[in-house]
Coordinates of C-alpha atoms in Angstrom, one line a residue:
Chain A
X1039 CA -1.8 -4.2 -6.2
X1040 CA -2.3 -1.5 -8.8
X1041 CA 0.2 1.3 -8.4
X1042 CA -0.7 4.9 -9.1
X1043 CA 2.0 7.4 -10.0
X1044 CA 1.2 11.1 -9.9
X1045 CA 3.2 13.7 -11.6
X1046 CA 4.5 16.1 -10.7
X1047 CA 5.0 15.4 -7.0
X1048 CA 5.0 19.1 -6.3
X1049 CA 4.1 22.2 -8.3
X1050 CA 4.3 25.9 -7.9
X1051 CA 1.8 28.1 -9.6
X1052 CA 0.1 31.4 -9.4
X1053 CA -3.5 32.5 -8.9
X1054 CA -5.2 32.4 -12.3
X1055 CA -2.9 29.7 -13.7
X1056 CA -4.2 26.6 -15.5
X1057 CA -2.8 23.5 -13.8
X1058 CA -2.8 19.9 -14.8
X1059 CA -1.9 16.9 -12.6
X1060 CA -1.4 13.5 -14.1
X1061 CA -2.1 10.1 -12.5
X1062 CA -0.8 6.9 -14.2
X1063 CA -2.0 3.4 -13.3
X1064 CA 0.3 0.4 -13.5
X1065 CA -2.5 -1.5 -15.3
X1066 CA -5.8 -0.6 -16.9
X1067 CA -8.5 0.6 -14.5
X1068 CA -11.2 1.7 -17.0
X1069 CA -12.7 4.9 -15.5
X1070 CA -12.5 3.7 -11.8
X1071 CA -10.6 6.8 -10.6
X1072 CA -11.3 9.5 -8.0
X1073 CA -9.5 12.7 -7.1
X1074 CA -9.3 14.2 -3.6
X1075 CA -8.1 17.5 -2.3
X1076 CA -6.5 17.7 1.1
X1077 CA -5.6 20.9 3.0
X1078 CA -3.1 20.8 5.9
X1079 CA -4.6 19.4 9.1
X1080 CA -7.8 18.5 7.4
X1081 CA -9.4 15.3 6.0
X1082 CA -9.5 14.9 2.3
X1083 CA -12.4 16.1 0.2
X1084 CA -13.7 14.3 -2.9
X1085 CA -13.5 16.3 -6.1
X1086 CA -14.0 13.9 -9.0
X1087 CA -15.2 10.3 -9.3
X1088 CA -15.4 7.9 -12.3
X1089 CA -12.5 9.8 -13.7
X1090 CA -14.5 12.8 -15.0
X1091 CA -17.7 13.2 -12.9
X1092 CA -17.6 16.4 -10.8
X1093 CA -18.8 15.8 -7.3
X1094 CA -21.8 18.0 -6.2
X1095 CA -20.7 21.3 -4.8
X1096 CA -17.2 21.2 -6.3
X1097 CA -16.4 24.3 -8.4
X1098 CA -16.6 23.9 -12.2
X1099 CA -12.9 25.0 -12.6
X1100 CA -12.0 21.4 -11.6
X1101 CA -12.2 18.8 -14.2
X1102 CA -11.0 15.3 -14.8
X1103 CA -10.4 13.1 -17.8
X1104 CA -8.8 9.9 -18.9
X1105 CA -9.5 6.2 -18.9
X1106 CA -7.4 3.0 -18.9
X1107 CA -4.1 4.0 -17.4
X1108 CA -3.7 7.7 -17.9
X1109 CA -5.7 10.3 -16.1
X1110 CA -5.6 14.1 -15.5
X1111 CA -7.0 16.6 -13.1
X1112 CA -7.2 20.1 -14.4
X1113 CA -7.8 23.3 -12.5
X1114 CA -8.7 25.9 -15.1
X1115 CA -8.0 29.0 -13.1
X1116 CA -6.3 28.6 -9.8
X1117 CA -7.9 30.3 -6.8
X1118 CA -6.2 30.9 -3.5
X1119 CA -8.2 28.2 -1.8
X1120 CA -7.0 25.6 -4.3
X1121 CA -3.5 25.4 -2.9
X1122 CA -3.4 22.0 -1.3
X1123 CA -2.3 18.4 -1.9
X1124 CA -4.2 16.3 -4.5
X1125 CA -4.5 12.5 -4.5
X1126 CA -5.8 10.1 -7.1
X1127 CA -7.4 6.8 -6.0
X1128 CA -8.2 3.8 -8.0
X1129 CA -11.3 1.7 -7.2
X1130 CA -11.1 -0.8 -10.0
X1131 CA -9.9 -3.6 -7.8
X1132 CA -8.8 -4.4 -4.2
X1133 CA -6.7 -3.3 -2.5
X1134 CA -7.8 0.2 -3.2
X1135 CA -4.7 2.4 -3.8
X1136 CA -3.9 6.1 -3.8
X1137 CA -1.3 8.0 -5.7
X1138 CA 1.6 9.5 -3.7
X1139 CA 0.1 13.0 -3.9
X1140 CA 0.8 16.3 -5.7
X1141 CA 1.5 19.3 -3.5
X1142 CA 0.3 22.5 -5.2
X1143 CA 2.0 25.6 -3.8
X1144 CA 1.8 29.3 -4.4
X1145 CA 4.5 30.7 -6.6
Chain D
X575 CA -25.4 16.5 9.4
X576 CA -23.2 13.5 8.9
X577 CA -20.7 13.1 11.7
X578 CA -17.9 10.5 12.1
X579 CA -16.0 10.7 15.4
X580 CA -13.0 8.4 15.8
X581 CA -11.6 7.5 19.2
X582 CA -9.2 5.0 20.7
X583 CA -5.9 6.2 19.3
X584 CA -2.8 6.8 21.4
X585 CA 0.7 5.6 22.2
X586 CA 1.3 1.8 22.1
X587 CA 4.4 -0.3 22.2
X588 CA 5.5 -2.4 19.2
X589 CA 3.6 -5.7 19.3
X590 CA 0.8 -4.2 21.2
X591 CA -2.9 -3.8 20.4
X592 CA -5.5 -1.0 20.1
X593 CA -9.1 -0.8 19.1
X594 CA -10.3 2.2 17.2
X595 CA -14.0 3.2 17.3
X596 CA -15.9 5.4 15.0
X597 CA -19.3 6.8 16.1
X598 CA -21.5 7.7 13.2
X599 CA -24.5 10.0 13.2
X600 CA -26.6 12.0 10.8
X601 CA -27.3 9.1 8.4
X602 CA -28.6 5.5 8.3
X603 CA -25.4 3.8 9.3
X604 CA -26.6 0.3 8.5
X605 CA -27.1 1.3 4.8
X606 CA -23.5 2.3 4.0
X607 CA -20.2 0.7 3.4
X608 CA -17.5 2.0 5.6
X609 CA -13.7 2.3 5.2
X610 CA -10.6 3.0 7.2
X611 CA -7.9 5.1 5.6
X612 CA -4.6 6.1 7.3
X613 CA -2.0 8.7 6.8
X614 CA 1.5 8.6 8.4
X615 CA 2.8 11.9 9.5
X616 CA 3.8 14.0 6.5
X617 CA 2.9 11.2 4.1
X618 CA 0.2 10.2 1.7
X619 CA -3.1 8.4 2.1
X620 CA -3.3 4.7 2.4
X621 CA -6.5 2.7 2.3
X622 CA -6.7 0.1 5.1
X623 CA -9.9 -1.8 5.1
X624 CA -13.6 -1.8 4.0
X625 CA -16.7 -3.4 5.4
X626 CA -20.0 -3.5 3.6
X627 CA -23.3 -2.5 5.1
X628 CA -24.1 -5.8 6.9
X629 CA -20.6 -6.9 7.5
X630 CA -20.6 -9.8 5.1
X631 CA -18.0 -8.4 2.7
X632 CA -14.6 -7.3 4.1
X633 CA -11.2 -6.6 2.6
X634 CA -7.8 -5.4 3.8
X635 CA -4.6 -3.8 2.6
X636 CA -1.9 -6.4 2.3
X637 CA 0.2 -4.5 4.9
X638 CA -2.5 -5.1 7.7
X639 CA -4.0 -8.4 6.6
X640 CA -3.9 -10.9 9.4
X641 CA -3.2 -8.2 12.1
X642 CA -6.2 -5.8 11.7
X643 CA -9.9 -6.7 12.0
X644 CA -12.7 -4.4 10.8
X645 CA -16.1 -4.8 12.3
X646 CA -19.3 -2.8 12.8
X647 CA -22.3 -2.7 15.2
X648 CA -25.2 -1.4 13.3
X649 CA -27.3 -1.2 16.4
X650 CA -24.8 1.1 18.0
X651 CA -24.0 3.0 14.8
X652 CA -20.3 2.3 15.4
X653 CA -17.4 1.1 13.2
X654 CA -14.3 -0.6 14.7
X655 CA -10.8 -1.4 13.8
X656 CA -9.0 -3.9 16.0
X657 CA -5.3 -3.6 15.5
X658 CA -2.9 -6.3 16.8
X659 CA 0.8 -6.9 16.5
X660 CA 1.3 -3.2 15.9
X661 CA 4.5 -2.0 14.2
X662 CA 6.3 1.3 14.0
X663 CA 5.1 1.6 10.4
X664 CA 1.5 1.6 11.6
X665 CA 2.0 5.0 13.1
X666 CA -0.5 7.2 11.4
X667 CA -3.7 9.2 11.7
X668 CA -6.6 6.8 11.1
X669 CA -9.6 8.1 9.3
X670 CA -13.0 6.5 9.5
X671 CA -14.9 7.2 6.2
X672 CA -18.4 6.7 4.9
X673 CA -18.9 5.5 1.3
X674 CA -20.1 7.7 -1.4
X675 CA -23.9 7.6 -1.9
X676 CA -23.7 5.8 -5.3
X677 CA -20.1 4.4 -5.4
X678 CA -19.6 2.3 -2.3
X679 CA -15.9 1.8 -2.8
X680 CA -14.9 5.4 -2.5
X681 CA -14.8 7.6 0.6
X682 CA -17.2 10.5 0.8
X683 CA -17.5 11.7 4.4
X684 CA -14.4 11.6 6.6
X685 CA -13.9 11.8 10.3
X686 CA -11.3 14.1 11.9
X687 CA -9.0 11.2 12.4
X688 CA -7.3 9.6 15.5
X689 CA -3.6 9.4 15.9
X690 CA -2.0 6.0 16.6
X691 CA 1.7 6.1 17.6
X692 CA 3.6 2.9 17.8
X693 CA 6.8 3.4 19.7
X694 CA 8.8 2.1 22.6

């Protein structure tokens, strides 16, 4: 199975900050990567697919990049509603796998 | 409005069985791939299984292969997960998800989840 390693595992930041989360795959996955946001007690919400495509309705401050084994999710200017846990997921091959998550907290 | 409503969770002893159901509405159920994703308390997301629109293509995570069976009834707009030989490590919230409109392998709509607790 393809392993996804996110870094950092947790992050403290302030409103207005620019934040980058990294996801590294154990083998090349082309651009078959998605990013989800999950708030406490809620189901995840899809942000990005195909590594860099912004899902409809997702604010443009979110962006994704990368291909092969290294990927990033960037939030250009943190808003209060962005404090949550973020997961990457690869869909290049089965079994589908998620990263361990990055918890983004308010500083 | 798309709705996915899971049911069937609860407390079960190790070695026991449960069948989860997911009632779908607000879209043409028979046209979409469906997935189960689980999340242990305080832990991350784990993909469990997928089934394609007509049930002819199915896959499982290694951790549940041979113990869990995914199925669907397109006439009843319902997705199922039969879970046998349950272990403590299967304790989790189980989410029913509908595939993305264009990327069938990723989850787009999610249910609210149903909690399965495996404990003696």
